mmCIF file with all atom_site columns, C-alpha atoms in Angstrom:
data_model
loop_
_atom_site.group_PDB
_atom_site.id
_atom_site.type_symbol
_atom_site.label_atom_id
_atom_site.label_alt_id
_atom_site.label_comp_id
_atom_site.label_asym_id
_atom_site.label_entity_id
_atom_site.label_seq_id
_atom_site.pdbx_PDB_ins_code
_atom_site.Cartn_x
_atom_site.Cartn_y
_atom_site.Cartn_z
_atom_site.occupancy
_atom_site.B_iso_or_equiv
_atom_site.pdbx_formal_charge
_atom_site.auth_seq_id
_atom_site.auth_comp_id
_atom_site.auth_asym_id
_atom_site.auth_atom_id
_atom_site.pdbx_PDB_model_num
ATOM 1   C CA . UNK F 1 1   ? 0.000   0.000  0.000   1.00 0.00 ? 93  UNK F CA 1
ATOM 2   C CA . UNK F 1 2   ? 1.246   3.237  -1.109  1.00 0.00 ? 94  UNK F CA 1
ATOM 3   C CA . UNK F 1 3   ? 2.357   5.444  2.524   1.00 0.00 ? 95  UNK F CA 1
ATOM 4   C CA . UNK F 1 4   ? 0.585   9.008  2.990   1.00 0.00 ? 96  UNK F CA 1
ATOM 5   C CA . UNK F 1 5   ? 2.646   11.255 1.940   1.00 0.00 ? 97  UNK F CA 1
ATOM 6   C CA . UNK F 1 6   ? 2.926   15.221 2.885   1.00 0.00 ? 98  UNK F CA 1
ATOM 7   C CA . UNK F 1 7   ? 3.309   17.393 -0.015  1.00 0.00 ? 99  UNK F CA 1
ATOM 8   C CA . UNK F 1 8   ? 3.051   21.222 1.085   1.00 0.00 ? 100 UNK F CA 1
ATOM 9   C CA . UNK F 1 9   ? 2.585   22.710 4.435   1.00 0.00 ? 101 UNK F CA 1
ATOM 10  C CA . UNK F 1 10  ? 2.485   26.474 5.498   1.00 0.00 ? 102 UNK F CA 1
ATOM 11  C CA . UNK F 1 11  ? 1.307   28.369 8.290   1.00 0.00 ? 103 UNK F CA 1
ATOM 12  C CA . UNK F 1 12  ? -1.441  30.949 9.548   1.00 0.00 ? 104 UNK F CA 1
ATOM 13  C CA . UNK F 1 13  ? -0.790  34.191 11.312  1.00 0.00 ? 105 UNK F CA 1
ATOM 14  C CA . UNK F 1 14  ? -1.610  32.845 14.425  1.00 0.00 ? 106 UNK F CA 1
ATOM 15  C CA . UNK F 1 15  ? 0.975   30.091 14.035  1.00 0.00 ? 107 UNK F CA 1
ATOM 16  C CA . UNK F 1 16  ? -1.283  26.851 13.222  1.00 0.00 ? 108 UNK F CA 1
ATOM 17  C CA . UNK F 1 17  ? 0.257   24.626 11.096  1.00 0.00 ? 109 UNK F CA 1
ATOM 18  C CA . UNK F 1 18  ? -2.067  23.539 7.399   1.00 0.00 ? 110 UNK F CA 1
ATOM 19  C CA . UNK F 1 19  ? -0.398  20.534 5.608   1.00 0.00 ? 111 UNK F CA 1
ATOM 20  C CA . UNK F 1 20  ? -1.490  19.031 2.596   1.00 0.00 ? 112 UNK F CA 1
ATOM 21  C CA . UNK F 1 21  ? -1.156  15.163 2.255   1.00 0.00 ? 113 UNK F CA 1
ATOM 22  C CA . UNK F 1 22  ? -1.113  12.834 -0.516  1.00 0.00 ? 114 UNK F CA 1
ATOM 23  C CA . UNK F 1 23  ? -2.599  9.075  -0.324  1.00 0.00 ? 115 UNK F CA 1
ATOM 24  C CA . UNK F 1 24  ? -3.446  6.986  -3.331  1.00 0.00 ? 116 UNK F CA 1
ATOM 25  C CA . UNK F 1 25  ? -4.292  10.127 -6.131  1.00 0.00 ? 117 UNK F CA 1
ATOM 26  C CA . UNK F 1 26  ? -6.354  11.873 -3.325  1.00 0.00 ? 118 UNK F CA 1
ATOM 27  C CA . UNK F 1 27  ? -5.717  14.875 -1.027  1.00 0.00 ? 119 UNK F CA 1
ATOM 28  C CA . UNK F 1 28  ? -6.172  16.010 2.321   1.00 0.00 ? 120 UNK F CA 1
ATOM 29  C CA . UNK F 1 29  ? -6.014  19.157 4.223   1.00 0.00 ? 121 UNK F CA 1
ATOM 30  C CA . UNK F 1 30  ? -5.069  18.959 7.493   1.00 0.00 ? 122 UNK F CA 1
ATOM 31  C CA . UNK F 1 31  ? -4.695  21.548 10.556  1.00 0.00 ? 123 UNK F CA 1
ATOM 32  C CA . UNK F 1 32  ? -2.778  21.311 13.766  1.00 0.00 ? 124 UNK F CA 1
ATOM 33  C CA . UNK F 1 33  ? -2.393  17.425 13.097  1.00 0.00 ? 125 UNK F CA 1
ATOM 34  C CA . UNK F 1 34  ? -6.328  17.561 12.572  1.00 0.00 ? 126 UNK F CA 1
ATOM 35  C CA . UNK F 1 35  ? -7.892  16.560 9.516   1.00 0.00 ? 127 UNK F CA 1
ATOM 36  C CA . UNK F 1 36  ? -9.830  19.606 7.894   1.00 0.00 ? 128 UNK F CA 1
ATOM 37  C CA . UNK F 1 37  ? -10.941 18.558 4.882   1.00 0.00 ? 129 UNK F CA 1
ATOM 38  C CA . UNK F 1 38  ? -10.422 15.680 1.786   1.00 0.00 ? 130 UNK F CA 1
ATOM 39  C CA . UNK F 1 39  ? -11.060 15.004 -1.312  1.00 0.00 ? 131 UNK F CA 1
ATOM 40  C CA . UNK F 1 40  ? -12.332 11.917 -0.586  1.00 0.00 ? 132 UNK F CA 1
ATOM 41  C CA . UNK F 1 41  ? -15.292 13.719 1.362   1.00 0.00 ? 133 UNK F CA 1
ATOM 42  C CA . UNK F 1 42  ? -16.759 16.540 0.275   1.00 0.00 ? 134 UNK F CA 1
ATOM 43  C CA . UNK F 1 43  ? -21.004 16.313 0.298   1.00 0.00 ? 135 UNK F CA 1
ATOM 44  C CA . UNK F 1 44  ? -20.691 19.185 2.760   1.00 0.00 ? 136 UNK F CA 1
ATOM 45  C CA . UNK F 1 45  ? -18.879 21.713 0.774   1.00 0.00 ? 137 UNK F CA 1
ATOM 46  C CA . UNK F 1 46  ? -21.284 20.792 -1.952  1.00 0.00 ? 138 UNK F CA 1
ATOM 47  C CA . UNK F 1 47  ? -24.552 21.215 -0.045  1.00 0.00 ? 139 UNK F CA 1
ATOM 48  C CA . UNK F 1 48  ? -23.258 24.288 1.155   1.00 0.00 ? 140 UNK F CA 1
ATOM 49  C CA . UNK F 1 49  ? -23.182 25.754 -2.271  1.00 0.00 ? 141 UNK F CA 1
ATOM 50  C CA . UNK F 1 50  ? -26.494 24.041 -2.764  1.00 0.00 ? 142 UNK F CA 1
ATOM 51  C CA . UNK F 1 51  ? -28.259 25.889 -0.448  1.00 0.00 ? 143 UNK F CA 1
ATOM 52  C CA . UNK F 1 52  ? -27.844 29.333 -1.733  1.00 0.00 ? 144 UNK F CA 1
ATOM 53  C CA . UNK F 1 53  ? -27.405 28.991 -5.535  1.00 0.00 ? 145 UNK F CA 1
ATOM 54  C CA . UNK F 1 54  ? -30.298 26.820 -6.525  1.00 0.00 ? 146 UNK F CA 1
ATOM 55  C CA . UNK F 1 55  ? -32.559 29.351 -8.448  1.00 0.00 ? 147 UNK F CA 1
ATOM 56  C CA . UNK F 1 56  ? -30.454 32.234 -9.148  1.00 0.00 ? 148 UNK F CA 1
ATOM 57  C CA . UNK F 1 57  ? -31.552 34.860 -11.372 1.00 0.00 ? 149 UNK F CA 1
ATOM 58  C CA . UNK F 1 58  ? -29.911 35.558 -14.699 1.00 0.00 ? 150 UNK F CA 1
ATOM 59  C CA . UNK F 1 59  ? -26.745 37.607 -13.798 1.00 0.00 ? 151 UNK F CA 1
ATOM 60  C CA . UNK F 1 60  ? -26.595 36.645 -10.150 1.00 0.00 ? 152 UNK F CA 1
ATOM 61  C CA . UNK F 1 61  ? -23.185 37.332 -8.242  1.00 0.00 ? 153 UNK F CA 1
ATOM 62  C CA . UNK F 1 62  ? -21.911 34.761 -5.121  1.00 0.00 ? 154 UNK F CA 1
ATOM 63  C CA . UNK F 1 63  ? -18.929 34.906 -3.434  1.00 0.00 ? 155 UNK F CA 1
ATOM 64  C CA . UNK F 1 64  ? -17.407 32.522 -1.391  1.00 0.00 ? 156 UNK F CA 1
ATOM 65  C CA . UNK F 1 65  ? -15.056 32.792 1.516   1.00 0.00 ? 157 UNK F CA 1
ATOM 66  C CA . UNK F 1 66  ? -12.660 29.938 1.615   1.00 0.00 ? 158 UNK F CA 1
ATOM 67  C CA . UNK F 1 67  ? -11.151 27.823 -1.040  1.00 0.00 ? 159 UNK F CA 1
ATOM 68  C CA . UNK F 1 68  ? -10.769 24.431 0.810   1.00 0.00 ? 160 UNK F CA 1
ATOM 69  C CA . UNK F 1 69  ? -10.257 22.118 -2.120  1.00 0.00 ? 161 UNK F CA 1
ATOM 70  C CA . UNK F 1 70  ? -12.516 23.903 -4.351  1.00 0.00 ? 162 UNK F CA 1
ATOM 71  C CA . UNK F 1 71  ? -16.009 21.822 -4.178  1.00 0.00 ? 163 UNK F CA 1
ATOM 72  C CA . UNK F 1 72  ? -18.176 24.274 -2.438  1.00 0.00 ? 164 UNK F CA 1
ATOM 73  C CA . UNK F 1 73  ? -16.644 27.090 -6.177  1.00 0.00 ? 165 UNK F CA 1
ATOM 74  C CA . UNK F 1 74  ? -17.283 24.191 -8.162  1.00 0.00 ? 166 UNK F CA 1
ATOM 75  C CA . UNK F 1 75  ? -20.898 23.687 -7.162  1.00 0.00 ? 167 UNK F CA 1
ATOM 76  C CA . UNK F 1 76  ? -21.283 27.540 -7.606  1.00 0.00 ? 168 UNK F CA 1
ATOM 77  C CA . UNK F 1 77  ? -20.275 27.654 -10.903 1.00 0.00 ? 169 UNK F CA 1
ATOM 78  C CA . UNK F 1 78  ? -22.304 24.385 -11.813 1.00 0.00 ? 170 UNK F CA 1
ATOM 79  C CA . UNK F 1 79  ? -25.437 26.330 -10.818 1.00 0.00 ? 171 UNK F CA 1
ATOM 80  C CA . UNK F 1 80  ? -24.763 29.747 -11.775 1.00 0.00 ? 172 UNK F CA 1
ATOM 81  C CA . UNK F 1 81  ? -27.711 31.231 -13.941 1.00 0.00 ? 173 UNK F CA 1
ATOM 82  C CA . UNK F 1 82  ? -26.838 32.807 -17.104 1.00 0.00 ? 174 UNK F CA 1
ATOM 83  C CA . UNK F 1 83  ? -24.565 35.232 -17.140 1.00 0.00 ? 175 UNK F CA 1
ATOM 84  C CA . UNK F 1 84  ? -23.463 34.929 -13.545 1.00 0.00 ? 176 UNK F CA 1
ATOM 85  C CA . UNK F 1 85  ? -20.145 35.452 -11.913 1.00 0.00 ? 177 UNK F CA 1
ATOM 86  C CA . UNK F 1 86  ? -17.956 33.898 -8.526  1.00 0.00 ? 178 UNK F CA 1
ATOM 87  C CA . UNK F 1 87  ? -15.829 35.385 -6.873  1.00 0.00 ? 179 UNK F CA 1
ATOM 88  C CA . UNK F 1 88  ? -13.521 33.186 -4.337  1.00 0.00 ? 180 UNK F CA 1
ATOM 89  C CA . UNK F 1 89  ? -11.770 34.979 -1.924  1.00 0.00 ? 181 UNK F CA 1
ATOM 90  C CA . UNK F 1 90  ? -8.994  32.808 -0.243  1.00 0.00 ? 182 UNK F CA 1
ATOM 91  C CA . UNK F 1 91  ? -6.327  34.315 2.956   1.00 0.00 ? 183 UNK F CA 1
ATOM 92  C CA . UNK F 1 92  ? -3.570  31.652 2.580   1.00 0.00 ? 184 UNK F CA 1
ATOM 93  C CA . UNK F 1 93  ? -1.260  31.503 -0.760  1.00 0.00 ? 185 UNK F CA 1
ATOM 94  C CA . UNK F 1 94  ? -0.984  28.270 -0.279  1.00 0.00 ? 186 UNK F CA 1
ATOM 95  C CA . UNK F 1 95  ? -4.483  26.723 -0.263  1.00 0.00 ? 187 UNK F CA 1
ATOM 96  C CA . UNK F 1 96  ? -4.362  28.738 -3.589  1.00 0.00 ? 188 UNK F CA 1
ATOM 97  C CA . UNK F 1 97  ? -1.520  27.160 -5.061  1.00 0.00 ? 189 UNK F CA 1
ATOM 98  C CA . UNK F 1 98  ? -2.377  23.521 -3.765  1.00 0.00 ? 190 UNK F CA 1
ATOM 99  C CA . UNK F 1 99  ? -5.670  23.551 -5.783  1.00 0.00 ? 191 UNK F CA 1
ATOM 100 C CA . UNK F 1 100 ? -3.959  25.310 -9.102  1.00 0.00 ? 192 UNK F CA 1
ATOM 101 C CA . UNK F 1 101 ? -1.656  22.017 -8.689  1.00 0.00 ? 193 UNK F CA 1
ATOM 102 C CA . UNK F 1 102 ? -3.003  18.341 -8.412  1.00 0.00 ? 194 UNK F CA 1
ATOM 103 C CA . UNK F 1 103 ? -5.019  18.878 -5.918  1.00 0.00 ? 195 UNK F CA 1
ATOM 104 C CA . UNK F 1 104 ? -7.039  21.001 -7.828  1.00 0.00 ? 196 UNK F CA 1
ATOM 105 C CA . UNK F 1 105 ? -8.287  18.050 -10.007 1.00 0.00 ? 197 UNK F CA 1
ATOM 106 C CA . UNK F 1 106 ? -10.822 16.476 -7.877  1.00 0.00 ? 198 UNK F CA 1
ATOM 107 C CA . UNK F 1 107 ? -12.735 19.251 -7.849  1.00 0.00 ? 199 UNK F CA 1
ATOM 108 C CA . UNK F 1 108 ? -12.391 20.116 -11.947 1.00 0.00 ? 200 UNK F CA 1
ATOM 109 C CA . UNK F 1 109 ? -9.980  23.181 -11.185 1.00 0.00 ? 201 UNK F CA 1
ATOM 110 C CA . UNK F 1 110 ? -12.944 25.496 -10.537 1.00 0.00 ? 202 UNK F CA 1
ATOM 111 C CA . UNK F 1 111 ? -10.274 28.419 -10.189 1.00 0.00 ? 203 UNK F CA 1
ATOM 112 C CA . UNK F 1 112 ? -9.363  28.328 -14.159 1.00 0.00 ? 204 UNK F CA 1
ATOM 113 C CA . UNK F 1 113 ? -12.919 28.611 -15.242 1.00 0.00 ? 205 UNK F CA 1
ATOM 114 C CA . UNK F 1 114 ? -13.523 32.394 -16.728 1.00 0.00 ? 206 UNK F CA 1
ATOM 115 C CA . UNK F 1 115 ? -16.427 32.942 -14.474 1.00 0.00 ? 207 UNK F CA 1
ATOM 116 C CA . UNK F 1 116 ? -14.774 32.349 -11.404 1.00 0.00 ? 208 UNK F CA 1
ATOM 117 C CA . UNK F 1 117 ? -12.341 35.462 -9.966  1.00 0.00 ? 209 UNK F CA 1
ATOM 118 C CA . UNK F 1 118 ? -9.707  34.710 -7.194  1.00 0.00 ? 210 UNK F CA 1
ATOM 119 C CA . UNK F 1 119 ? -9.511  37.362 -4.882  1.00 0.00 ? 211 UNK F CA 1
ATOM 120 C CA . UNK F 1 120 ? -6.512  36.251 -2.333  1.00 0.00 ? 212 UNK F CA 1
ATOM 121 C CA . UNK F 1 121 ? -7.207  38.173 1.222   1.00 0.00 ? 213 UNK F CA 1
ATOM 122 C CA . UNK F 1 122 ? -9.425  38.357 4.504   1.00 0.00 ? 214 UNK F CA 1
ATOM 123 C CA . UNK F 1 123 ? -13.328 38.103 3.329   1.00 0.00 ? 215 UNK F CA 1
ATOM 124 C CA . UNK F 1 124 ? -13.570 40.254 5.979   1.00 0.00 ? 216 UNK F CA 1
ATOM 125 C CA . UNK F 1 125 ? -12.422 43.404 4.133   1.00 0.00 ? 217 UNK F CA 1
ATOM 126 C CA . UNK F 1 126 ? -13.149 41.807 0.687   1.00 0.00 ? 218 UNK F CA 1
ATOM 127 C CA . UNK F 1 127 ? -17.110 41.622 1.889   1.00 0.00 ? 219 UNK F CA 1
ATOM 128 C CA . UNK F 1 128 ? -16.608 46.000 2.499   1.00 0.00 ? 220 UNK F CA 1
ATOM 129 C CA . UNK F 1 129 ? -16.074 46.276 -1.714  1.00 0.00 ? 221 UNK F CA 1
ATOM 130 C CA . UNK F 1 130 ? -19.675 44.506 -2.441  1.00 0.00 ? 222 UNK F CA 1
ATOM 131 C CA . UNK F 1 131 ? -22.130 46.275 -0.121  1.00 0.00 ? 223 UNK F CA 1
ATOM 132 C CA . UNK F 1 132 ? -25.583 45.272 -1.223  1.00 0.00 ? 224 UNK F CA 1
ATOM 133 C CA . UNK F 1 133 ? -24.972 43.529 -4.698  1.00 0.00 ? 225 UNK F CA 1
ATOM 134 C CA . UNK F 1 134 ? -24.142 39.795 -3.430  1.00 0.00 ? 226 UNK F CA 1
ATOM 135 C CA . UNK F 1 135 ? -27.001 37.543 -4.636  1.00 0.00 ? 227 UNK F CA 1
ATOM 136 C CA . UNK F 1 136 ? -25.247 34.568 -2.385  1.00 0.00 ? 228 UNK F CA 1
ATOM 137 C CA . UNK F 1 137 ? -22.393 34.025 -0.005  1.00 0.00 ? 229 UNK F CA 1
ATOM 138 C CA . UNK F 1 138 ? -21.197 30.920 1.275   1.00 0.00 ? 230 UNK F CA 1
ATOM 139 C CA . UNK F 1 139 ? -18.602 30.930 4.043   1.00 0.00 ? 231 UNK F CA 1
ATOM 140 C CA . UNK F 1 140 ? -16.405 27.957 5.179   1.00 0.00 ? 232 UNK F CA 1
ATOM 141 C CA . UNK F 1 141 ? -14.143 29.990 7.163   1.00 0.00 ? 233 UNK F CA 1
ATOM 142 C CA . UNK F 1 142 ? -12.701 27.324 9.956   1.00 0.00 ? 234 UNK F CA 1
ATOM 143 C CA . UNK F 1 143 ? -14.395 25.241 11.529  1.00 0.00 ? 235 UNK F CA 1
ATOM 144 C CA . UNK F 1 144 ? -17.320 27.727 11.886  1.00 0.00 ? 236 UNK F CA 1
ATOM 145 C CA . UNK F 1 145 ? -18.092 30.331 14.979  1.00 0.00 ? 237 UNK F CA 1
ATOM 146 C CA . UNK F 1 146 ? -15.421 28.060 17.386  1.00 0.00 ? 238 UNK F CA 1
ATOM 147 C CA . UNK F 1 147 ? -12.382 28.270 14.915  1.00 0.00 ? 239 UNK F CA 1
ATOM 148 C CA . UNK F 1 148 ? -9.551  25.881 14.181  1.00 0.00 ? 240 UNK F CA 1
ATOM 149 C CA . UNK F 1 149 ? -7.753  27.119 12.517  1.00 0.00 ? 241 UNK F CA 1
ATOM 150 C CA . UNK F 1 150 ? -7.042  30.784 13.105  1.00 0.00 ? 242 UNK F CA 1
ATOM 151 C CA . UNK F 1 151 ? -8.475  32.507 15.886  1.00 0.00 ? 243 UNK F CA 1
ATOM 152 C CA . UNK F 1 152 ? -8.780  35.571 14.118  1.00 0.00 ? 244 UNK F CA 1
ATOM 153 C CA . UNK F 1 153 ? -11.659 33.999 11.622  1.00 0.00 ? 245 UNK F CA 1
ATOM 154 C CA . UNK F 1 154 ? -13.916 35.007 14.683  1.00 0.00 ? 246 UNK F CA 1
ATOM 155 C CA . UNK F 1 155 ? -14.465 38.030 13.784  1.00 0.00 ? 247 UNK F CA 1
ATOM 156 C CA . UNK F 1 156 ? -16.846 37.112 11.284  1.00 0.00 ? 248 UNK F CA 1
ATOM 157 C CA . UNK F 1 157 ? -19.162 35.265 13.452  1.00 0.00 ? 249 UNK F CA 1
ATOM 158 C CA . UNK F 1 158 ? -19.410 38.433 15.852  1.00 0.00 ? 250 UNK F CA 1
ATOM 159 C CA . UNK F 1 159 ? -22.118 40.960 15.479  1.00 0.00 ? 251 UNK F CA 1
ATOM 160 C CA . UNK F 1 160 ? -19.890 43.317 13.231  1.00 0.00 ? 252 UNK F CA 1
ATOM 161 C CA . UNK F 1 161 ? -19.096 40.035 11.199  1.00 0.00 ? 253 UNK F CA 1
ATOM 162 C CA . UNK F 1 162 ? -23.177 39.516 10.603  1.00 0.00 ? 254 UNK F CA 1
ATOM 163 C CA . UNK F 1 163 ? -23.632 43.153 9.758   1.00 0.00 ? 255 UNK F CA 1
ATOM 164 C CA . UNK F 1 164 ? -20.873 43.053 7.335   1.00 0.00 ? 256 UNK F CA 1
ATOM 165 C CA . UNK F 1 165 ? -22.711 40.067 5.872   1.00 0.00 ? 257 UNK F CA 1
ATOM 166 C CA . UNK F 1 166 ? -25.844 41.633 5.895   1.00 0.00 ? 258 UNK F CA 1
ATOM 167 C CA . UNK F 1 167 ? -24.587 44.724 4.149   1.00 0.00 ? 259 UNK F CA 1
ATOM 168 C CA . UNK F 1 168 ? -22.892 42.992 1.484   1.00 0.00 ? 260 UNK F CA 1
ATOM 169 C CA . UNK F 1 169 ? -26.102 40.661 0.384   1.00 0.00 ? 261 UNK F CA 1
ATOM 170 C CA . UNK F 1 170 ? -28.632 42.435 -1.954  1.00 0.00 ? 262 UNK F CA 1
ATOM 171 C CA . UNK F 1 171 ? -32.381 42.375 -0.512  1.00 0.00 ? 263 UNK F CA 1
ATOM 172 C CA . UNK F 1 172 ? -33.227 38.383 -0.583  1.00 0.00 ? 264 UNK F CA 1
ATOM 173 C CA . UNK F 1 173 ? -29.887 37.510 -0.766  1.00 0.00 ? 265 UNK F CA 1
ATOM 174 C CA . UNK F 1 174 ? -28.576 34.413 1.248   1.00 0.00 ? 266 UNK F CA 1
ATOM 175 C CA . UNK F 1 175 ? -26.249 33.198 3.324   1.00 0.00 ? 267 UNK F CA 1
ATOM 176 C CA . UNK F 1 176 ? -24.732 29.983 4.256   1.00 0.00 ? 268 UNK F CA 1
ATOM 177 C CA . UNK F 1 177 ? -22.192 29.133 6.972   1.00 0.00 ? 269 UNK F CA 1
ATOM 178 C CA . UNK F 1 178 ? -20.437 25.507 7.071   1.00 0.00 ? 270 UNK F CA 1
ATOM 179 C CA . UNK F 1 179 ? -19.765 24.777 10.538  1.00 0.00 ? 271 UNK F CA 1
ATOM 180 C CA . UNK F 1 180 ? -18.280 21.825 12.232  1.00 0.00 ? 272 UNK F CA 1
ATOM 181 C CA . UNK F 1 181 ? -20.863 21.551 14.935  1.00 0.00 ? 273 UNK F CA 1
ATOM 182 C CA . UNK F 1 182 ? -24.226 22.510 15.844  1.00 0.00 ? 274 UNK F CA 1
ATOM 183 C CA . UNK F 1 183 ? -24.075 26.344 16.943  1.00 0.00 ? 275 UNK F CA 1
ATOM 184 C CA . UNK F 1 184 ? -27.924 26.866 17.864  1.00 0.00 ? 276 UNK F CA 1
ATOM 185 C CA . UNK F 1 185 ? -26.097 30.486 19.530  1.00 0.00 ? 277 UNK F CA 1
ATOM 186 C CA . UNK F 1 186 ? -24.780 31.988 16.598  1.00 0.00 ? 278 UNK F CA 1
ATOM 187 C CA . UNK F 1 187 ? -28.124 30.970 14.518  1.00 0.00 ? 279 UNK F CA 1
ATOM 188 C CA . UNK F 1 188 ? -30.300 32.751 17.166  1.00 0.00 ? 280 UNK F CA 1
ATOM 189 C CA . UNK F 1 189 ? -27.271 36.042 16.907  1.00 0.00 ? 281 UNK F CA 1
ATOM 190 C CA . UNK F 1 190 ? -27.998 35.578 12.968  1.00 0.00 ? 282 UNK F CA 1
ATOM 191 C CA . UNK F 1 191 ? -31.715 36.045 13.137  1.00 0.00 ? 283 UNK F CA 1
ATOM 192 C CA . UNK F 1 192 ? -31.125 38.900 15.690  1.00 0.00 ? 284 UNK F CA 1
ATOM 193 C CA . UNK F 1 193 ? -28.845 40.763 12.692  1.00 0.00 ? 285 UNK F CA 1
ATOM 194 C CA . UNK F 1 194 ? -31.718 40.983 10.318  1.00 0.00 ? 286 UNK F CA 1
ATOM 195 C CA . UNK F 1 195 ? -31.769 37.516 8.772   1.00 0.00 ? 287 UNK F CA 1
ATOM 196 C CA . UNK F 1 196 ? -34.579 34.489 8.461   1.00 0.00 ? 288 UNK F CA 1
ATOM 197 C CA . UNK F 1 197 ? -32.683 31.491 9.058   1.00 0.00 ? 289 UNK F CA 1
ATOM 198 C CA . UNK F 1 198 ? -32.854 27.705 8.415   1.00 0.00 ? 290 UNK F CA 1
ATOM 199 C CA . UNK F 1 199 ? -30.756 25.484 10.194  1.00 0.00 ? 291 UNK F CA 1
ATOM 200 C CA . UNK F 1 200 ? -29.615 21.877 7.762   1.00 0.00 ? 292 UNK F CA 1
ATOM 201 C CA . UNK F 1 201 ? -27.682 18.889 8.826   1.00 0.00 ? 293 UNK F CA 1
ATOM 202 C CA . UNK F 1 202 ? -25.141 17.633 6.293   1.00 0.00 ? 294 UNK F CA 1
ATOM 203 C CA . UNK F 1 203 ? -23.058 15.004 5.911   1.00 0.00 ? 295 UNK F CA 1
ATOM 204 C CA . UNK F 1 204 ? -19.420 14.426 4.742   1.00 0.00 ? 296 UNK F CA 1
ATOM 205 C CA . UNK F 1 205 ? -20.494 11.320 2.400   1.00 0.00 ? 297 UNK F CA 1
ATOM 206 C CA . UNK F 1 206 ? -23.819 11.121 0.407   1.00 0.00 ? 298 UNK F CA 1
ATOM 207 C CA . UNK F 1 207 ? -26.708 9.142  1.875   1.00 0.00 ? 299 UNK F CA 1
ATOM 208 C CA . UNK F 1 208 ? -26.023 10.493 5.384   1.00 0.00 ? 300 UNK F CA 1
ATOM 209 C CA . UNK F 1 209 ? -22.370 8.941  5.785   1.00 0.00 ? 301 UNK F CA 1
ATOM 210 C CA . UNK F 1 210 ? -19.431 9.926  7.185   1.00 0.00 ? 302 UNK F CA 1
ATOM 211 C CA . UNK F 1 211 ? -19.572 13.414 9.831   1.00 0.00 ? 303 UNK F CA 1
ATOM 212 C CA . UNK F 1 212 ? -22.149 15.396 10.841  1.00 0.00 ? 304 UNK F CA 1
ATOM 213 C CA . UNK F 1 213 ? -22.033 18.958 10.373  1.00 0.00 ? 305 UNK F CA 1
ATOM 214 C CA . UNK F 1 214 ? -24.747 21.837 10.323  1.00 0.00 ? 306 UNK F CA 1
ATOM 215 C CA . UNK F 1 215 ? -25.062 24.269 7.282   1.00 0.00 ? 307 UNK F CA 1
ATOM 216 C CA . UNK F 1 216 ? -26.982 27.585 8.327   1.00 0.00 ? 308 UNK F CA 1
ATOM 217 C CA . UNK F 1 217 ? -28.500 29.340 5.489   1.00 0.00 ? 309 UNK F CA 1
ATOM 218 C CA . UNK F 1 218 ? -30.029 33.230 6.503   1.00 0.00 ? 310 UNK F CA 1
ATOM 219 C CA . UNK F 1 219 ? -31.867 35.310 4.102   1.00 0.00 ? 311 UNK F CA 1
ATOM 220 C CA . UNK F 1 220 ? -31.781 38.521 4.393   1.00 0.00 ? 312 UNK F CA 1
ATOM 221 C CA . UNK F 1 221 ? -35.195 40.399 4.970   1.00 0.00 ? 313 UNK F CA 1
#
C-alpha cells in the first residue's frame, strides 16, 4: 500500500500549522495534526453551495469565503444562472496554489474557469467592496463560529461580522455558513442581525455517511 505522503505545508498568522497530504491520487487538508478537509469527502462543501445557488436569477453574483479544495466554487459555478459570476476569496497563498496544482483536479480546477475570480485576502475586508450587490455568499471559514484554525476567523461570526454580511447581500440575498458543529447560539445572533434562518444537517459522504455537520442558510429580509 502506497504510505501518505505530505506534499506542502504552510502556516497561519496565528501560528497553526495547514499541511497538505497525498494518499493513493487523493488529497487532504489537514490543521494542527487535525484533519480539515479531503477530497475523498466533500457532500458538505457541496450542499453548502447548494443551499444558496439553486434558483439564481440571470446575472446573479456569489462569493465565497474559503477555497478548501474547491467543491463548495465548483458547485457555484455548476449552478450559476446565465450570465453569472464567482468570486472566491482565499487568505492563505498556499491553499491557492495547492488547488492550481493536483489537488485542484478532484474538484475540476474550478479556479481556471472564466467565471470564477480569485480574490486572495481576509473576506472580511473583501465583503466591504460589495455592499448590497451579493445575490449569495457561502462561508467555510474554519471550523465555523469556534475556529480551528485561526483565531482571528472570529471576527466574522461576531455581530460586526453579521452586519458586514448583511450589508454585502442584496435584498433576498442568502447566506450559508459551514460549521463543524451545531451552533444553535450563533443561529439565534444571525436572526437577531436581520436575517430568516434555516438550520440543515449535512453530511461528509452522500446518503447520510461519514460526519455530521450543520449548514446555516439566513436570508436577508
Amino acid at each position: 500500500m502506497k504510505a501518505r505522503e505530505r506534499v506542502g505545508s504552510a502556516k497561519t498568522s496565528d501560528g497553526t500549522e495547514l499541511e497538505l497530504f497525498e494518499h493513493d491520487g487523493h488529497h487532504e487538508i489537514v490543521a494542527a495534526k487535525r484533519a480539515l478537509m479531503s477530497s475523498r469527502q466533500h457532500n458538505s462543501e457541496e450542499e453548502l453551495a447548494q443551499h444558496v445557488c439553486e434558483g439564481l436569477d440571470p446575472g446573479a453574483l456569489v462569493l465565497i469565503g474559503g477555497l478548501g479544495l474547491g467543491f463548495t466554487l465548483r458547485t457555484a459555478l455548476d449552478l450559476l444562472p446565465e450570465g453569472g459570476r464567482a468570486i472566491q476569496v482565499e487568505l492563505l497563498d498556499a491553499v491557492v496554489e495547492w488547488n492550481l496544482g493536483p489537488a485542484g483536479a478532484h474538484s475540476g480546477d474550478p479556479l481556471k474557469d472564466s467565471r470564477a475570480k480569485l480574490i486572495r485576502g481576509d473576506v472580511n475586508k473583501v465583503l466591504q467592496r460589495y455592499r448590497g450587490v451579493l445575490h449569495a455568499l457561502m462561508l467555510d471559514i474554519d471550523n465555523g463560529p469556534a475556529p480551528m484554525v485561526d483565531r482571528q476567523n472570529q471576527a466574522l461570526y461576531g455581530r460586526a461580522g453579521i452586519r458586514l454580511v448583511w450589508e454585502a447581500l442584496r435584498p433576498g440575498g442568502r447566506v450559508a455558513y459551514w460549521c463543524s458543529n451545531e451552533e444553535p447560539e450563533f443561529a439565534s445572533a444571525l436572526g437577531r442581525g436581520g436575517f430568516e434562518v434555516t438550520k440543515h444537517r449535512s453530511y461528509a459522504r452522500p446518503r447520510r455517511k461519514g460526519t455530521r455537520h450543520q449548514i446555516i442558510v439566513g436570508r436577508k429580509v
